Amino acid sequence: MSDIIKLLPDHVANQIAAGEVVQRPASVVKELLENAIDAGATSIKLMVKDAGKTLIQVIDNGKGMSMTDARMAFERHATSKITTAEDLFNLNTKGFRGEALASIAAVAHVEVKTKRDSDSLGTLLKIEGSKVTSQEPTVTAKGTMISVRNLFFNIPARRKFLKSDQVELRNITDEFHRVAMAHPSIQFSFDHNDNSLFQLPTSTLRQRVVNIMGPKSNEKLVPVEEETELINISGFVGKPEFARKSRGLQFFFVNDRFIKHSYFHHAVVSAFEGLLKDKAIPSYFLFLTVPADSVDINIHPTKTEVKFDDEHSLYAIIRASVKHALGQFSVQGIDFNLEQQYEVPYEVARQSQAEKPRIEVNPDYNPFKDSGASKVSNSNVGFTSFKKEKAPVWESLYSGMNQSTELIDETIHQEENPQLFQREEHQQKPIFQLQRKYIVSTLKSGLLLVNQQRAHERILFEQLSKQLSKNHAVSQQLLFPVKLNFAVQEVLQLKELENHLEGAGFVFKTLKDNVVEVEGVPLELNENDVRTVLESVLDSKVTSEKDTSQLSLQLAGQLSKSMSIKTGAILSVQEMETIINQLFSCSEPQLTPDHKKIFINMTSESLDSKFQ
């Protein structure tokens, strides 16, 4: 038999490697931005068309490359970042594998223009599917411009499974935020389809966070600063009252590299113990600086998973630092730096205590006397009360009253045995509210107990499902549009769902930058609850990645849950009757959209059994 093991061709090996490094357009953006930073750039421009499917272009003013370096940069395992294996344990650059550019060139059309400051001419290099099609001198500015076109042109299956432009643009924006936030000293710009999305000048860290997350975020930030022998921590955490149920505003950076670390995330959340609402997650932007030899970056191709030498000690330091920051800025009610003006002066503290108010009692006051009641002395005005005389026996209150007085209802005398409790005629079917949570009504067979919130949720779900399927709903126009401020990625997420939300009754006037202006809402929604409902949609991870029918059901379920009447709401008899009637008109009255029981029916037999 002949040998069956063969060495794969370079272009096949590059496509396999590209599957790990280049997962979507956002992966290309991340690699190109990090290369520009490693090149020492002070200004970086990102230009994207069709969410990266048509074009991804990064222009920097870094040190550039020679003609030979430009060609070698696209070879597998070719890098200028490291030379020996020991360098892996002392990394000070973003890249070090030498796989990114080779992987990108294997699945796209790449064009590179680059020039060093000492060279008179630059280099123009064109590569298609790992094959160099041309390389020639060209006139260009100092730095490097890399254009990636037609991503996954030679892998139709991978291109087919890319998400919608809105989803891919949101992923690109997330990667841009992570890189730009870690380097406030570098100027960044981001354009999509010739529209400017971000213009970030050089600034401080706080200014960079505010420029990315929106001007309203400035008031939500609490600074964190801590220096120890093991780690230096700087950055910000969000105030507890602004915590949301969704993840997305949680950023960890280690030596200016974005990472994901669930153990450290738990340390931050535990520092907020007792300050957060149920299932709320605090926002944080924390920068950790550790010795390069104490962290291992070479764990995963995306470089977002890292390992530390002493994670337990770092956990304790992070938790204590966040807790100290919250207390120092009076978020927890513990002020470590108490300002002098809030202290009680020594002279005031030495003075005698304030005199307690005295209570004057008039022993001669009798409320049952028509006249002659003693008046209160005007000598002491202020805290004055009276002590009532002992009330007479109750029979004496009715002595001398005429039996035929008008105060006695004549209808009572018409009945031989008047009932103890009189029932109004219109209450033929008793219905009442129990603990402001349940609606209790009687049936011929027994008792009906309905959870008011779940019942209303089911009613709204079926109404919204029909409206979303027809993409038409009745909307109430607001006299004054509601302006809401969200983070940029949240605005992008709302743009994805704009058509579906309009089908549910929302009308958006403008939806750009950090401002969402709502001028119409569903009929069932209170104007004051618009922000809460939209935030719940954002927190629920409803995205347009699913097909239309699934998305409509998911969106209807989330809207019905956030718009339904809550436990504690007081309902009138008419409102309770309406809920019950509408509930049993639903196609599925027994369960909520997430399969929770809505009502229970207790028969007379089951009630009788309780007394045996």
mmCIF file of C-alpha atoms in Angstrom, residues 170-300:
data_model
loop_
_atom_site.group_PDB
_atom_site.id
_atom_site.type_symbol
_atom_site.label_atom_id
_atom_site.label_comp_id
_atom_site.label_asym_id
_atom_site.label_seq_id
_atom_site.Cartn_x
_atom_site.Cartn_y
_atom_site.Cartn_z
ATOM 1 C CA ARG A 170 -22.303 45.868 16.148
ATOM 2 C CA ASN A 171 -19.535 43.280 16.523
ATOM 3 C CA ILE A 172 -17.083 45.547 14.690
ATOM 4 C CA THR A 173 -18.078 48.440 16.945
ATOM 5 C CA ASP A 174 -17.447 46.296 20.033
ATOM 6 C CA GLU A 175 -13.916 45.476 18.843
ATOM 7 C CA PHE A 176 -13.277 49.121 18.001
ATOM 8 C CA HIS A 177 -14.403 50.147 21.505
ATOM 9 C CA ARG A 178 -12.084 47.632 23.156
ATOM 10 C CA VAL A 179 -9.022 48.811 21.263
ATOM 11 C CA ALA A 180 -9.790 52.543 21.418
ATOM 12 C CA MET A 181 -10.626 52.466 25.128
ATOM 13 C CA ALA A 182 -7.293 50.881 26.011
ATOM 14 C CA HIS A 183 -5.298 53.597 24.197
ATOM 15 C CA PRO A 184 -6.687 57.079 24.963
ATOM 16 C CA SER A 185 -3.386 58.658 23.847
ATOM 17 C CA ILE A 186 -4.055 57.563 20.231
ATOM 18 C CA GLN A 187 -6.485 59.378 17.946
ATOM 19 C CA PHE A 188 -9.131 57.093 16.422
ATOM 20 C CA SER A 189 -11.845 57.546 13.792
ATOM 21 C CA PHE A 190 -14.451 55.089 12.529
ATOM 22 C CA ASP A 191 -16.497 55.490 9.338
ATOM 23 C CA HIS A 192 -19.144 53.124 8.010
ATOM 24 C CA ASN A 193 -20.502 53.539 4.474
ATOM 25 C CA ASP A 194 -19.011 57.055 4.370
ATOM 26 C CA ASN A 195 -20.843 58.001 7.584
ATOM 27 C CA SER A 196 -18.711 59.032 10.550
ATOM 28 C CA LEU A 197 -19.587 56.992 13.638
ATOM 29 C CA PHE A 198 -16.729 57.975 15.966
ATOM 30 C CA GLN A 199 -14.177 60.756 16.118
ATOM 31 C CA LEU A 200 -12.040 60.143 19.197
ATOM 32 C CA PRO A 201 -9.285 62.692 19.845
ATOM 33 C CA THR A 202 -6.391 62.056 22.199
ATOM 34 C CA SER A 203 -7.684 62.444 25.736
ATOM 35 C CA THR A 204 -7.597 61.161 29.273
ATOM 36 C CA LEU A 205 -9.021 57.773 30.148
ATOM 37 C CA ARG A 206 -12.216 59.245 31.600
ATOM 38 C CA GLN A 207 -12.769 61.394 28.510
ATOM 39 C CA ARG A 208 -12.220 58.398 26.250
ATOM 40 C CA VAL A 209 -14.801 56.325 28.156
ATOM 41 C CA VAL A 210 -17.310 59.193 28.008
ATOM 42 C CA ASN A 211 -16.661 59.800 24.296
ATOM 43 C CA ILE A 212 -17.360 56.141 23.564
ATOM 44 C CA MET A 213 -20.246 55.484 25.945
ATOM 45 C CA GLY A 214 -21.989 58.843 25.623
ATOM 46 C CA PRO A 215 -22.003 62.096 27.618
ATOM 47 C CA LYS A 216 -24.558 60.787 30.137
ATOM 48 C CA SER A 217 -22.082 58.145 31.295
ATOM 49 C CA ASN A 218 -19.836 60.730 32.992
ATOM 50 C CA GLU A 219 -22.138 61.032 36.007
ATOM 51 C CA LYS A 220 -22.288 57.242 36.383
ATOM 52 C CA LEU A 221 -18.554 56.648 36.870
ATOM 53 C CA VAL A 222 -16.745 56.069 40.158
ATOM 54 C CA PRO A 223 -12.923 56.144 39.827
ATOM 55 C CA VAL A 224 -10.850 53.209 41.076
ATOM 56 C CA GLU A 225 -7.151 53.618 41.872
ATOM 57 C CA GLU A 226 -4.982 51.110 43.707
ATOM 58 C CA GLU A 227 -1.269 50.277 43.630
ATOM 59 C CA THR A 228 0.189 47.130 45.172
ATOM 60 C CA GLU A 229 3.261 44.994 44.698
ATOM 61 C CA LEU A 230 1.321 42.426 42.678
ATOM 62 C CA ILE A 231 -0.943 44.631 40.587
ATOM 63 C CA ASN A 232 -1.863 48.229 39.815
ATOM 64 C CA ILE A 233 -5.550 48.904 39.228
ATOM 65 C CA SER A 234 -7.046 51.973 37.594
ATOM 66 C CA GLY A 235 -10.286 52.778 35.845
ATOM 67 C CA PHE A 236 -13.918 53.194 36.765
ATOM 68 C CA VAL A 237 -16.942 51.299 38.018
ATOM 69 C CA GLY A 238 -20.547 52.312 37.461
ATOM 70 C CA LYS A 239 -22.747 53.482 40.297
ATOM 71 C CA PRO A 240 -25.119 50.762 41.579
ATOM 72 C CA GLU A 241 -28.298 52.622 40.614
ATOM 73 C CA PHE A 242 -27.263 52.467 36.939
ATOM 74 C CA ALA A 243 -26.615 48.704 36.888
ATOM 75 C CA ARG A 244 -28.458 46.780 34.185
ATOM 76 C CA LYS A 245 -29.403 43.149 33.736
ATOM 77 C CA SER A 246 -27.449 42.814 30.506
ATOM 78 C CA ARG A 247 -23.750 42.270 30.066
ATOM 79 C CA GLY A 248 -21.883 44.454 27.617
ATOM 80 C CA LEU A 249 -20.456 47.313 29.674
ATOM 81 C CA GLN A 250 -17.940 45.148 31.518
ATOM 82 C CA PHE A 251 -14.337 45.708 30.428
ATOM 83 C CA PHE A 252 -11.159 44.175 31.812
ATOM 84 C CA PHE A 253 -7.803 45.211 30.364
ATOM 85 C CA VAL A 254 -4.523 43.571 31.326
ATOM 86 C CA ASN A 255 -1.464 45.543 30.230
ATOM 87 C CA ASP A 256 -3.739 47.449 27.793
ATOM 88 C CA ARG A 257 -5.113 44.223 26.309
ATOM 89 C CA PHE A 258 -8.841 43.431 26.523
ATOM 90 C CA ILE A 259 -9.574 40.111 28.262
ATOM 91 C CA LYS A 260 -12.530 38.105 29.512
ATOM 92 C CA HIS A 261 -12.185 36.687 33.013
ATOM 93 C CA SER A 262 -15.200 35.279 34.852
ATOM 94 C CA TYR A 263 -13.278 34.906 38.131
ATOM 95 C CA PHE A 264 -12.343 38.592 38.258
ATOM 96 C CA HIS A 265 -15.861 39.509 37.150
ATOM 97 C CA HIS A 266 -17.151 37.731 40.239
ATOM 98 C CA ALA A 267 -14.726 39.775 42.354
ATOM 99 C CA VAL A 268 -16.233 43.026 41.074
ATOM 100 C CA VAL A 269 -19.827 41.832 41.493
ATOM 101 C CA SER A 270 -19.149 40.656 45.044
ATOM 102 C CA ALA A 271 -17.845 44.137 45.902
ATOM 103 C CA PHE A 272 -21.341 45.459 45.062
ATOM 104 C CA GLU A 273 -22.986 43.028 47.473
ATOM 105 C CA GLY A 274 -26.148 44.510 48.924
ATOM 106 C CA LEU A 275 -26.164 47.459 46.506
ATOM 107 C CA LEU A 276 -27.598 45.912 43.324
ATOM 108 C CA LYS A 277 -31.096 45.025 42.288
ATOM 109 C CA ASP A 278 -31.997 41.422 41.556
ATOM 110 C CA LYS A 279 -29.879 39.997 38.691
ATOM 111 C CA ALA A 280 -28.385 43.419 37.924
ATOM 112 C CA ILE A 281 -24.790 43.494 36.686
ATOM 113 C CA PRO A 282 -22.579 46.518 37.401
ATOM 114 C CA SER A 283 -20.636 48.203 34.633
ATOM 115 C CA TYR A 284 -16.881 48.591 34.985
ATOM 116 C CA PHE A 285 -13.840 49.711 32.986
ATOM 117 C CA LEU A 286 -10.836 48.368 34.884
ATOM 118 C CA PHE A 287 -7.215 48.436 33.735
ATOM 119 C CA LEU A 288 -4.907 45.935 35.413
ATOM 120 C CA THR A 289 -1.157 46.352 35.156
ATOM 121 C CA VAL A 290 0.889 43.284 36.116
ATOM 122 C CA PRO A 291 4.452 42.154 35.393
ATOM 123 C CA ALA A 292 4.626 40.690 31.895
ATOM 124 C CA ASP A 293 6.133 37.442 33.173
ATOM 125 C CA SER A 294 3.225 36.844 35.598
ATOM 126 C CA VAL A 295 0.551 36.471 32.901
ATOM 127 C CA ASP A 296 0.249 33.984 30.034
ATOM 128 C CA ILE A 297 -1.418 35.421 26.918
ATOM 129 C CA ASN A 298 -0.739 32.420 24.697
ATOM 130 C CA ILE A 299 -3.901 30.486 25.609
ATOM 131 C CA HIS A 300 -6.351 31.103 22.773
#
